[in-house]
């Protein structure tokens, strides 16, 4: 049996757990705890303290695992461990919370330093009125024009599938680029 | 959709940078605890600005920039109440009282000062209204934002924020290839020019700081300003060790065709979910 993994990362409450839950064939093994800090509790009631874990069986020989990183900064020691051996990674950003963009950029830079694998950025909650436009987010996140910034609604399976597919297309393109 | 937020998360300098890079057209409305500012842009260039109770009329602006005396202002306000700014401008030019350049330079100087005032605002909310533009009778200008962005960056004093913006001094800088960014048009200080002269993918920011005899805070502030103005970008230095490959391969097969086949199987599976 071959296994490959992708990592879903991003700031606290960006929608990583919902993203994995939308496509995982098993109930996501989410290690969520009640939040102790007042400011964080205002955003959500529970957060991922270790990692989320989802699975997609491709065939009898191949399984894809999706790992969600803990969003809170104090668990960033887990990031390097989770990034080891990943096929690629997804940075989730909540389009309605510009106060998290700087942290998202910092997480992206950290993961790029850990592993030179392809990645995409998923702009979550694009269905909400308060969401920033993708091009504004691209500038605020200082993303190069070549980086894929994709609209996403973490609870909508189709947009989640699209994000995963775009990441896989990038992985394939990089393989083909390396051949030349 | 909304471009809105809080000045605690996005400084005025960062907003100007975003508007400049995205060539945005519309009005940035900033609501501070005691005042409201409305700054309009066309294609990413400063077009018009108004803060608080200022009426923003040409006559008031010309008075504030010492082109009209208080008596002249009062006469215009009393006797030319139905004259638009554009008509007033033409009347003043035709009367030989001032030239078109005088009017435009007064407006540019006034609007620039308005934006400079905003750099001190650290509390308040902002929103960008794509459909809001100054009233059509007002005279607008077209001012590049890069110099204002550099000025705004010079005023950033928070070391923690600078550290967030430029986390590592071991990275290098290179000039962006963005069309429209023109170093010759920039009003750079001596220190900024000194940093610019060392910019090369071969030099880390730390090395530039040493060569230019600058501390961490000073080099970060200057580099931050150059990044915000869209002149440079951070890159991995030439000759730096490549990112370490993981001991465990990401794809559990060695052969290139097998790797591609594996990714294609993943694609097929995800499509079928």
Short mmCIF file of C-alpha atoms in Angstrom, two decimals:
data_model
loop_
_atom_site.label_atom_id
_atom_site.label_comp_id
_atom_site.label_asym_id
_atom_site.label_seq_id
_atom_site.Cartn_x
_atom_site.Cartn_y
_atom_site.Cartn_z
CA UNK A 1 0.00 0.00 0.00
CA UNK A 2 1.35 3.41 -1.01
CA UNK A 3 0.41 6.50 0.95
CA UNK A 4 0.85 10.15 0.06
CA UNK A 5 -0.06 13.19 2.08
CA UNK A 6 -1.07 16.78 1.63
CA UNK A 7 -1.06 19.39 4.37
CA UNK A 8 -3.78 21.97 4.92
CA UNK A 9 -2.43 24.92 6.87
CA UNK A 10 -3.43 28.49 7.64
CA UNK A 11 -4.22 30.83 10.52
CA UNK A 12 -6.51 30.06 13.43
CA UNK A 13 -10.14 29.55 12.33
CA UNK A 14 -9.36 29.73 8.60
CA UNK A 15 -11.55 26.69 7.87
CA UNK A 16 -8.98 23.87 7.71
CA UNK A 17 -11.05 21.34 9.64
CA UNK A 18 -14.17 21.98 7.51
CA UNK A 19 -12.07 21.74 4.35
CA UNK A 20 -10.83 18.26 5.21
CA UNK A 21 -14.23 17.19 6.51
CA UNK A 22 -15.81 18.08 3.13
CA UNK A 23 -13.87 15.44 1.20
CA UNK A 24 -12.63 12.90 3.72
CA UNK A 25 -14.19 9.45 3.50
CA UNK A 26 -13.68 8.92 7.21
CA UNK A 27 -14.89 11.12 10.02
CA UNK A 28 -12.09 13.59 10.44
CA UNK A 29 -10.00 12.71 13.42
CA UNK A 30 -10.03 16.22 14.83
CA UNK A 31 -8.36 16.80 18.14
CA UNK A 32 -10.33 19.85 19.11
CA UNK A 33 -10.35 21.45 22.53
CA UNK A 34 -12.33 24.26 24.10
CA UNK A 35 -10.55 27.55 23.66
CA UNK A 36 -9.08 29.22 26.71
CA UNK A 37 -8.23 32.68 25.35
CA UNK A 38 -11.04 35.25 25.26
CA UNK A 39 -10.03 36.77 21.92
CA UNK A 40 -9.88 33.37 20.25
CA UNK A 41 -13.11 32.24 21.86
CA UNK A 42 -14.85 35.19 20.22
CA UNK A 43 -14.10 33.61 16.82
CA UNK A 44 -14.88 29.96 17.54
CA UNK A 45 -15.57 27.67 20.45
CA UNK A 46 -13.06 24.90 19.80
CA UNK A 47 -9.74 24.70 17.96
CA UNK A 48 -7.46 22.01 16.64
CA UNK A 49 -4.64 21.44 19.10
CA UNK A 50 -2.73 18.63 17.41
CA UNK A 51 -3.95 17.96 13.90
CA UNK A 52 -6.88 16.97 11.74
CA UNK A 53 -6.61 13.81 9.80
CA UNK A 54 -8.68 12.86 6.76
CA UNK A 55 -8.39 10.04 4.23
CA UNK A 56 -9.24 9.51 0.58
CA UNK A 57 -8.71 5.99 -0.74
CA UNK A 58 -7.66 6.14 -4.39
CA UNK A 59 -7.53 2.40 -5.08
CA UNK A 60 -6.37 -0.73 -3.30
CA UNK A 61 -2.74 0.38 -3.63
CA UNK A 62 -2.92 4.10 -2.94
CA UNK A 63 -4.29 6.29 -0.15
CA UNK A 64 -4.18 10.06 0.15
CA UNK A 65 -4.03 11.51 3.67
CA UNK A 66 -4.97 15.08 4.41
CA UNK A 67 -3.41 16.63 7.50
CA UNK A 68 -4.64 19.89 8.98
CA UNK A 69 -2.20 21.86 11.06
CA UNK A 70 -3.15 23.45 14.36
CA UNK A 71 -3.96 27.10 13.70
CA UNK A 72 -2.69 28.59 16.90
CA UNK A 73 0.86 29.91 16.89
CA UNK A 74 1.84 28.09 20.06
CA UNK A 75 1.54 24.76 18.26
CA UNK A 76 3.82 25.75 15.38
CA UNK A 77 6.40 23.16 16.49
CA UNK A 78 4.06 20.65 14.83
CA UNK A 79 4.31 22.30 11.43
CA UNK A 80 7.75 21.01 10.52
CA UNK A 81 6.81 17.49 11.61
CA UNK A 82 3.63 17.57 9.53
CA UNK A 83 5.36 19.03 6.48
CA UNK A 84 7.82 16.16 6.24
CA UNK A 85 7.23 14.07 3.14
CA UNK A 86 4.21 16.02 1.93
CA UNK A 87 3.25 16.04 -1.73
CA UNK A 88 2.15 19.65 -1.54
CA UNK A 89 0.30 22.01 0.74
CA UNK A 90 -2.73 24.28 0.85
CA UNK A 91 -2.78 27.57 2.73
CA UNK A 92 -6.31 28.40 3.85
CA UNK A 93 -7.13 32.07 4.39
CA UNK A 94 -10.44 33.43 5.66
CA UNK A 95 -11.36 36.08 3.06
CA UNK A 96 -13.48 37.97 5.60
CA UNK A 97 -10.74 38.40 8.23
CA UNK A 98 -8.00 40.69 6.88
CA UNK A 99 -6.48 40.76 10.35
CA UNK A 100 -5.23 37.20 9.67
CA UNK A 101 -3.58 37.93 6.29
CA UNK A 102 -0.21 38.84 7.77
CA UNK A 103 -0.14 35.59 9.75
CA UNK A 104 -1.16 33.64 6.65
CA UNK A 105 1.77 35.13 4.77
CA UNK A 106 4.11 34.19 7.59
CA UNK A 107 2.78 30.58 7.67
CA UNK A 108 3.19 30.33 3.90
CA UNK A 109 6.81 31.49 4.10
CA UNK A 110 7.50 29.04 6.92
CA UNK A 111 6.12 26.07 4.97
CA UNK A 112 7.98 27.09 1.83
CA UNK A 113 11.16 27.07 3.88
CA UNK A 114 10.38 23.60 5.27
CA UNK A 115 9.83 21.94 1.91
CA UNK A 116 10.14 23.03 -1.73
CA UNK A 117 6.85 21.42 -2.72
CA UNK A 118 4.06 22.95 -4.82
CA UNK A 119 1.32 24.82 -2.97
CA UNK A 120 -1.88 26.75 -3.58
CA UNK A 121 -3.69 29.37 -1.52
CA UNK A 122 -7.41 28.85 -0.88
CA UNK A 123 -9.46 31.98 -0.18
CA UNK A 124 -12.17 30.61 2.10
CA UNK A 125 -15.65 32.12 2.64
CA UNK A 126 -15.79 33.67 -0.82
CA UNK A 127 -19.58 33.25 -0.60
CA UNK A 128 -19.83 35.84 2.18
CA UNK A 129 -20.58 39.51 1.46
CA UNK A 130 -17.65 40.72 3.57
CA UNK A 131 -15.14 38.63 1.63
CA UNK A 132 -12.21 40.48 0.06
CA UNK A 133 -11.83 40.17 -3.70
CA UNK A 134 -9.20 37.68 -4.84
CA UNK A 135 -7.01 40.29 -6.52
CA UNK A 136 -7.02 42.47 -3.38
CA UNK A 137 -6.10 39.41 -1.33
CA UNK A 138 -3.30 38.59 -3.75
CA UNK A 139 -1.72 42.00 -3.16
CA UNK A 140 -2.33 41.95 0.59
CA UNK A 141 -0.76 38.48 0.83
CA UNK A 142 2.04 39.56 -1.54
CA UNK A 143 1.49 36.53 -3.75
CA UNK A 144 3.35 36.32 -7.00
CA UNK A 145 1.13 36.29 -10.09
CA UNK A 146 2.15 32.66 -10.69
CA UNK A 147 0.83 31.45 -7.32
CA UNK A 148 -2.65 29.94 -7.58
CA UNK A 149 -5.10 31.84 -5.36
CA UNK A 150 -8.37 29.95 -5.53
CA UNK A 151 -11.88 30.83 -4.39
CA UNK A 152 -13.15 28.35 -1.84
CA UNK A 153 -15.99 27.59 0.52
CA UNK A 154 -14.64 25.00 2.93
CA UNK A 155 -18.06 23.44 3.51
CA UNK A 156 -18.74 23.09 -0.23
CA UNK A 157 -17.32 19.87 -1.61
CA UNK A 158 -17.01 21.14 -5.19
CA UNK A 159 -14.82 24.11 -4.34
CA UNK A 160 -12.72 21.95 -2.02
CA UNK A 161 -12.27 19.40 -4.82
CA UNK A 162 -11.22 22.21 -7.16
CA UNK A 163 -8.53 23.37 -4.71
CA UNK A 164 -7.16 19.83 -4.37
CA UNK A 165 -7.21 19.34 -8.15
CA UNK A 166 -5.40 22.63 -8.80
CA UNK A 167 -2.71 21.56 -6.34
CA UNK A 168 -2.37 18.20 -8.10
CA UNK A 169 -2.15 19.95 -11.50
CA UNK A 170 0.67 22.09 -10.09
CA UNK A 171 2.45 18.98 -8.83
CA UNK A 172 2.10 17.35 -12.24
CA UNK A 173 3.28 20.51 -14.01
CA UNK A 174 6.35 20.66 -11.79
CA UNK A 175 7.18 17.02 -12.58
CA UNK A 176 6.88 17.72 -16.28
CA UNK A 177 8.94 20.90 -15.88
CA UNK A 178 11.69 18.97 -14.16
CA UNK A 179 11.84 16.54 -17.07
CA UNK A 180 12.72 19.32 -19.54
CA UNK B 1 -17.15 42.41 -2.65
CA UNK B 2 -15.67 44.30 0.23
CA UNK B 3 -12.25 45.74 0.75
CA UNK B 4 -12.72 46.69 4.36
CA UNK B 5 -10.96 46.27 7.65
CA UNK B 6 -9.28 47.99 10.55
CA UNK B 7 -6.22 50.25 10.65
CA UNK B 8 -4.78 48.08 13.40
CA UNK B 9 -4.40 45.28 10.83
CA UNK B 10 -3.65 47.34 7.70
CA UNK B 11 -1.77 50.61 7.90
CA UNK B 12 -2.58 53.48 5.56
CA UNK B 13 0.75 52.81 3.83
CA UNK B 14 -0.23 49.20 3.15
CA UNK B 15 -3.60 50.30 1.80
CA UNK B 16 -1.93 52.78 -0.56
CA UNK B 17 0.38 49.99 -1.68
CA UNK B 18 -2.57 47.70 -2.42
CA UNK B 19 -4.43 50.44 -4.30
CA UNK B 20 -1.29 51.25 -6.28
CA UNK B 21 -0.51 47.64 -7.23
CA UNK B 22 -4.12 46.77 -8.07
CA UNK B 23 -4.62 50.03 -10.07
CA UNK B 24 -7.84 50.55 -8.18
CA UNK B 25 -10.45 53.19 -8.96
CA UNK B 26 -12.79 54.38 -6.23
CA UNK B 27 -12.73 56.07 -2.84
CA UNK B 28 -11.03 54.92 0.34
CA UNK B 29 -13.17 55.94 3.30
CA UNK B 30 -11.41 55.93 6.66
CA UNK B 31 -13.48 56.46 9.78
CA UNK B 32 -11.28 57.42 12.71
CA UNK B 33 -12.71 58.13 16.19
CA UNK B 34 -12.98 61.89 15.52
CA UNK B 35 -12.78 62.38 11.77
CA UNK B 36 -13.67 60.81 8.45
CA UNK B 37 -11.35 60.91 5.44
CA UNK B 38 -12.32 60.26 1.84
CA UNK B 39 -9.47 59.72 -0.58
CA UNK B 40 -10.24 58.99 -4.22
CA UNK B 41 -8.09 57.16 -6.74
CA UNK B 42 -8.23 56.54 -10.46
CA UNK B 43 -6.24 53.61 -11.88
CA UNK B 44 -4.19 53.45 -8.67
CA UNK B 45 -3.26 57.15 -8.70
CA UNK B 46 -4.30 59.74 -6.13
CA UNK B 47 -7.12 61.80 -7.54
CA UNK B 48 -8.80 63.71 -4.70
CA UNK B 49 -8.77 63.89 -0.90
CA UNK B 50 -10.97 65.37 1.77
CA UNK B 51 -10.77 65.11 5.54
CA UNK B 52 -13.33 66.00 8.17
CA UNK B 53 -15.36 69.17 7.74
CA UNK B 54 -13.19 70.61 4.93
CA UNK B 55 -15.53 71.50 2.08
CA UNK B 56 -12.85 70.49 -0.42
CA UNK B 57 -13.83 73.30 -2.80
CA UNK B 58 -11.20 74.84 -5.06
CA UNK B 59 -11.51 78.28 -3.47
CA UNK B 60 -10.84 76.88 0.03
CA UNK B 61 -7.90 74.84 -1.23
CA UNK B 62 -6.38 77.83 -3.04
CA UNK B 63 -6.76 79.85 0.14
CA UNK B 64 -5.12 77.17 2.26
CA UNK B 65 -2.20 76.97 -0.17
CA UNK B 66 -1.87 80.78 -0.06
CA UNK B 67 -2.97 81.37 -3.66
CA UNK B 68 -6.00 83.40 -2.56
CA UNK B 69 -6.22 85.95 0.23
CA UNK B 70 -8.91 85.70 2.89
CA UNK B 71 -10.69 88.64 1.27
CA UNK B 72 -10.64 86.99 -2.16
CA UNK B 73 -11.94 83.75 -0.66
CA UNK B 74 -14.77 85.58 1.07
CA UNK B 75 -15.72 87.41 -2.15
CA UNK B 76 -15.84 84.13 -4.08
CA UNK B 77 -17.87 82.45 -1.35
CA UNK B 78 -20.38 85.31 -1.34
CA UNK B 79 -20.69 86.04 -5.03
CA UNK B 80 -19.90 82.81 -6.81
CA UNK B 81 -22.04 80.35 -4.91
CA UNK B 82 -23.33 78.62 -8.04
CA UNK B 83 -20.00 78.44 -9.84
CA UNK B 84 -18.47 74.96 -10.03
CA UNK B 85 -14.79 74.36 -9.25
CA UNK B 86 -14.03 73.82 -12.91
CA UNK B 87 -15.77 77.08 -13.87
CA UNK B 88 -14.00 78.94 -11.08
CA UNK B 89 -10.65 77.58 -12.24
CA UNK B 90 -11.33 78.79 -15.78
CA UNK B 91 -12.42 82.22 -14.52
CA UNK B 92 -9.23 82.61 -12.48
CA UNK B 93 -7.06 81.53 -15.45
CA UNK B 94 -8.91 83.77 -17.93
CA UNK B 95 -8.62 86.71 -15.54
CA UNK B 96 -4.85 86.16 -15.55
CA UNK B 97 -4.90 85.68 -11.80
CA UNK B 98 -3.15 82.34 -11.94
CA UNK B 99 -2.16 79.66 -14.42
CA UNK B 100 -3.47 76.14 -14.84
CA UNK B 101 -0.17 74.87 -13.41
CA UNK B 102 -0.66 77.04 -10.31
CA UNK B 103 -4.08 75.49 -9.72
CA UNK B 104 -2.92 71.92 -10.32
CA UNK B 105 0.17 72.27 -8.14
CA UNK B 106 -1.97 73.74 -5.33
CA UNK B 107 -4.37 70.82 -5.56
CA UNK B 108 -1.55 68.27 -5.68
CA UNK B 109 0.17 69.81 -2.69
CA UNK B 110 -3.11 69.97 -0.72
CA UNK B 111 -4.16 66.38 -1.49
CA UNK B 112 -0.68 65.09 -0.70
CA UNK B 113 -0.78 66.85 2.68
CA UNK B 114 -4.18 65.27 3.36
CA UNK B 115 -2.72 61.80 2.77
CA UNK B 116 0.33 62.63 4.90
CA UNK B 117 -2.05 63.44 7.77
CA UNK B 118 -3.53 59.97 7.43
CA UNK B 119 -0.18 58.34 8.17
CA UNK B 120 -0.64 59.34 11.82
CA UNK B 121 -4.02 57.61 12.03
CA UNK B 122 -3.67 54.26 13.75
CA UNK B 123 -7.22 53.74 15.03
CA UNK B 124 -10.28 53.40 12.85
CA UNK B 125 -11.96 51.35 10.20
CA UNK B 126 -11.59 51.59 6.44
CA UNK B 127 -13.54 50.55 3.39
CA UNK B 128 -12.94 50.99 -0.31
CA UNK B 129 -15.96 52.09 -2.31
CA UNK B 130 -15.51 51.17 -5.96
CA UNK B 131 -18.47 53.27 -7.09
CA UNK B 132 -17.76 56.40 -5.07
CA UNK B 133 -15.90 59.21 -6.84
CA UNK B 134 -15.62 62.95 -6.07
CA UNK B 135 -18.49 65.13 -7.34
CA UNK B 136 -18.09 65.73 -11.09
CA UNK B 137 -17.63 69.49 -10.74
CA UNK B 138 -14.43 69.05 -8.69
CA UNK B 139 -10.98 69.26 -10.27
CA UNK B 140 -9.05 66.03 -9.79
CA UNK B 141 -5.35 65.25 -10.23
CA UNK B 142 -3.29 62.17 -11.12
CA UNK B 143 -0.50 61.61 -8.62
CA UNK B 144 1.74 58.54 -8.42
CA UNK B 145 1.59 56.93 -4.98
CA UNK B 146 5.10 55.53 -4.72
CA UNK B 147 6.64 58.58 -3.06
CA UNK B 148 3.79 58.81 -0.57
CA UNK B 149 4.18 55.11 0.24
CA UNK B 150 7.90 55.58 0.90
CA UNK B 151 7.10 58.55 3.15
CA UNK B 152 4.51 56.52 5.04
CA UNK B 153 6.93 53.64 5.52
CA UNK B 154 9.51 56.02 6.99
CA UNK B 155 7.06 56.81 9.78
CA UNK B 156 6.61 53.19 10.84
CA UNK B 157 8.12 52.96 14.30
CA UNK B 158 6.85 49.64 15.57
CA UNK B 159 9.73 47.19 15.62
CA UNK B 160 7.42 44.20 16.08
CA UNK B 161 5.50 45.08 12.95
CA UNK B 162 8.72 45.53 11.00
CA UNK B 163 9.87 42.14 12.23
CA UNK B 164 6.63 40.59 11.01
CA UNK B 165 7.03 42.24 7.63
CA UNK B 166 10.68 41.25 7.21
CA UNK B 167 11.20 38.21 9.44
CA UNK B 168 14.69 37.31 8.21
CA UNK B 169 17.66 39.50 7.31
CA UNK B 170 19.32 36.50 5.67
CA UNK B 171 17.21 36.98 2.55
CA UNK B 172 18.32 39.04 -0.46
CA UNK B 173 16.56 41.69 -2.53
CA UNK B 174 16.06 42.21 -6.21
CA UNK B 175 14.40 44.93 -8.24
CA UNK B 176 10.90 44.07 -9.39
CA UNK B 177 10.14 43.88 -13.06
CA UNK B 178 6.81 45.54 -12.56
CA UNK B 179 6.05 47.98 -15.38
CA UNK B 180 5.62 51.51 -14.15
CA UNK B 181 7.98 51.37 -11.19
CA UNK B 182 10.60 53.98 -11.89
CA UNK B 183 13.43 54.55 -9.45
CA UNK B 184 14.38 57.85 -11.09
CA UNK B 185 11.02 59.39 -10.15
CA UNK B 186 11.36 58.49 -6.48
CA UNK B 187 12.31 60.94 -3.77
CA UNK B 188 14.69 58.67 -1.89
CA UNK B 189 16.77 59.77 1.09
CA UNK B 190 20.56 59.38 1.17
CA UNK B 191 20.20 56.28 3.36
CA UNK B 192 17.64 54.76 1.00
CA UNK B 193 19.89 55.37 -2.00
CA UNK B 194 22.77 53.76 -0.10
CA UNK B 195 20.66 50.62 0.42
CA UNK B 196 19.48 50.68 -3.21
CA UNK B 197 23.10 50.76 -4.41
CA UNK B 198 23.79 47.41 -2.72
CA UNK B 199 20.66 45.61 -3.93
CA UNK B 200 21.54 42.37 -5.66
CA UNK B 201 20.40 38.78 -5.24
CA UNK B 202 23.97 38.09 -4.08
CA UNK B 203 23.74 40.37 -1.03
CA UNK B 204 21.66 39.47 2.00
CA UNK B 205 19.80 42.26 3.79
CA UNK B 206 22.17 41.70 6.73
CA UNK B 207 25.19 42.24 4.47
CA UNK B 208 23.63 45.40 3.05
CA UNK B 209 23.04 46.67 6.61
CA UNK B 210 26.68 46.00 7.51
CA UNK B 211 27.98 47.69 4.36
CA UNK B 212 25.69 50.69 4.87
CA UNK B 213 26.45 50.76 8.62
CA UNK B 214 22.83 50.45 9.65
CA UNK B 215 21.11 48.77 12.57
CA UNK B 216 18.36 46.16 12.32
CA UNK B 217 15.57 48.68 12.82
CA UNK B 218 16.84 51.13 10.20
CA UNK B 219 17.51 48.53 7.50
CA UNK B 220 14.13 46.89 8.09
CA UNK B 221 12.32 50.21 7.82
CA UNK B 222 14.08 51.13 4.57
CA UNK B 223 13.58 47.69 3.02
CA UNK B 224 9.93 47.74 4.12
CA UNK B 225 9.43 51.08 2.34
CA UNK B 226 11.07 49.84 -0.85
CA UNK B 227 8.91 46.69 -0.80
CA UNK B 228 5.75 48.67 -0.15
CA UNK B 229 6.56 51.04 -3.01
CA UNK B 230 6.83 47.99 -5.27
CA UNK B 231 10.48 48.63 -6.12
CA UNK B 232 12.02 45.48 -4.71
CA UNK B 233 11.06 41.98 -3.68
CA UNK B 234 12.59 39.55 -1.24
CA UNK B 235 14.37 36.54 -2.75
CA UNK B 236 16.52 33.68 -1.55
CA UNK B 237 20.15 34.83 -1.94
CA UNK B 238 22.18 33.51 -4.89
CA UNK B 239 24.54 30.79 -3.75
CA UNK B 240 22.48 29.97 -0.67
CA UNK B 241 22.19 26.31 0.11
CA UNK B 242 19.02 24.93 -1.48
CA UNK B 243 16.23 23.96 0.84
CA UNK B 244 17.15 20.61 2.31
CA UNK B 245 15.45 17.70 0.64
CA UNK B 246 13.58 15.45 2.98
CA UNK B 247 15.04 12.06 3.77
CA UNK B 248 11.66 10.50 3.06
CA UNK B 249 10.48 11.08 -0.51
CA UNK B 250 7.14 12.81 -0.95
CA UNK B 251 6.13 10.28 -3.62
CA UNK B 252 6.75 6.66 -2.74
CA UNK B 253 7.97 5.67 -6.22
CA UNK B 254 11.24 6.63 -7.89
CA UNK B 255 10.49 6.29 -11.56
CA UNK B 256 9.28 9.56 -13.12
CA UNK B 257 6.55 7.92 -15.20
CA UNK B 258 5.28 6.05 -12.15
CA UNK B 259 5.21 9.30 -10.19
CA UNK B 260 3.15 10.97 -12.90
CA UNK B 261 0.86 7.97 -13.06
CA UNK B 262 0.35 8.17 -9.29
CA UNK B 263 -0.60 11.87 -9.47
CA UNK B 264 -2.97 11.16 -12.35
CA UNK B 265 -4.65 8.44 -10.28
CA UNK B 266 -5.11 10.97 -7.48
CA UNK B 267 -6.61 13.47 -9.94
CA UNK B 268 -9.06 10.89 -11.27
CA UNK B 269 -10.10 9.93 -7.76
CA UNK B 270 -10.62 13.51 -6.55
CA UNK B 271 -12.71 14.29 -9.64
CA UNK B 272 -14.96 11.35 -8.81
CA UNK B 273 -15.71 12.36 -5.22
#
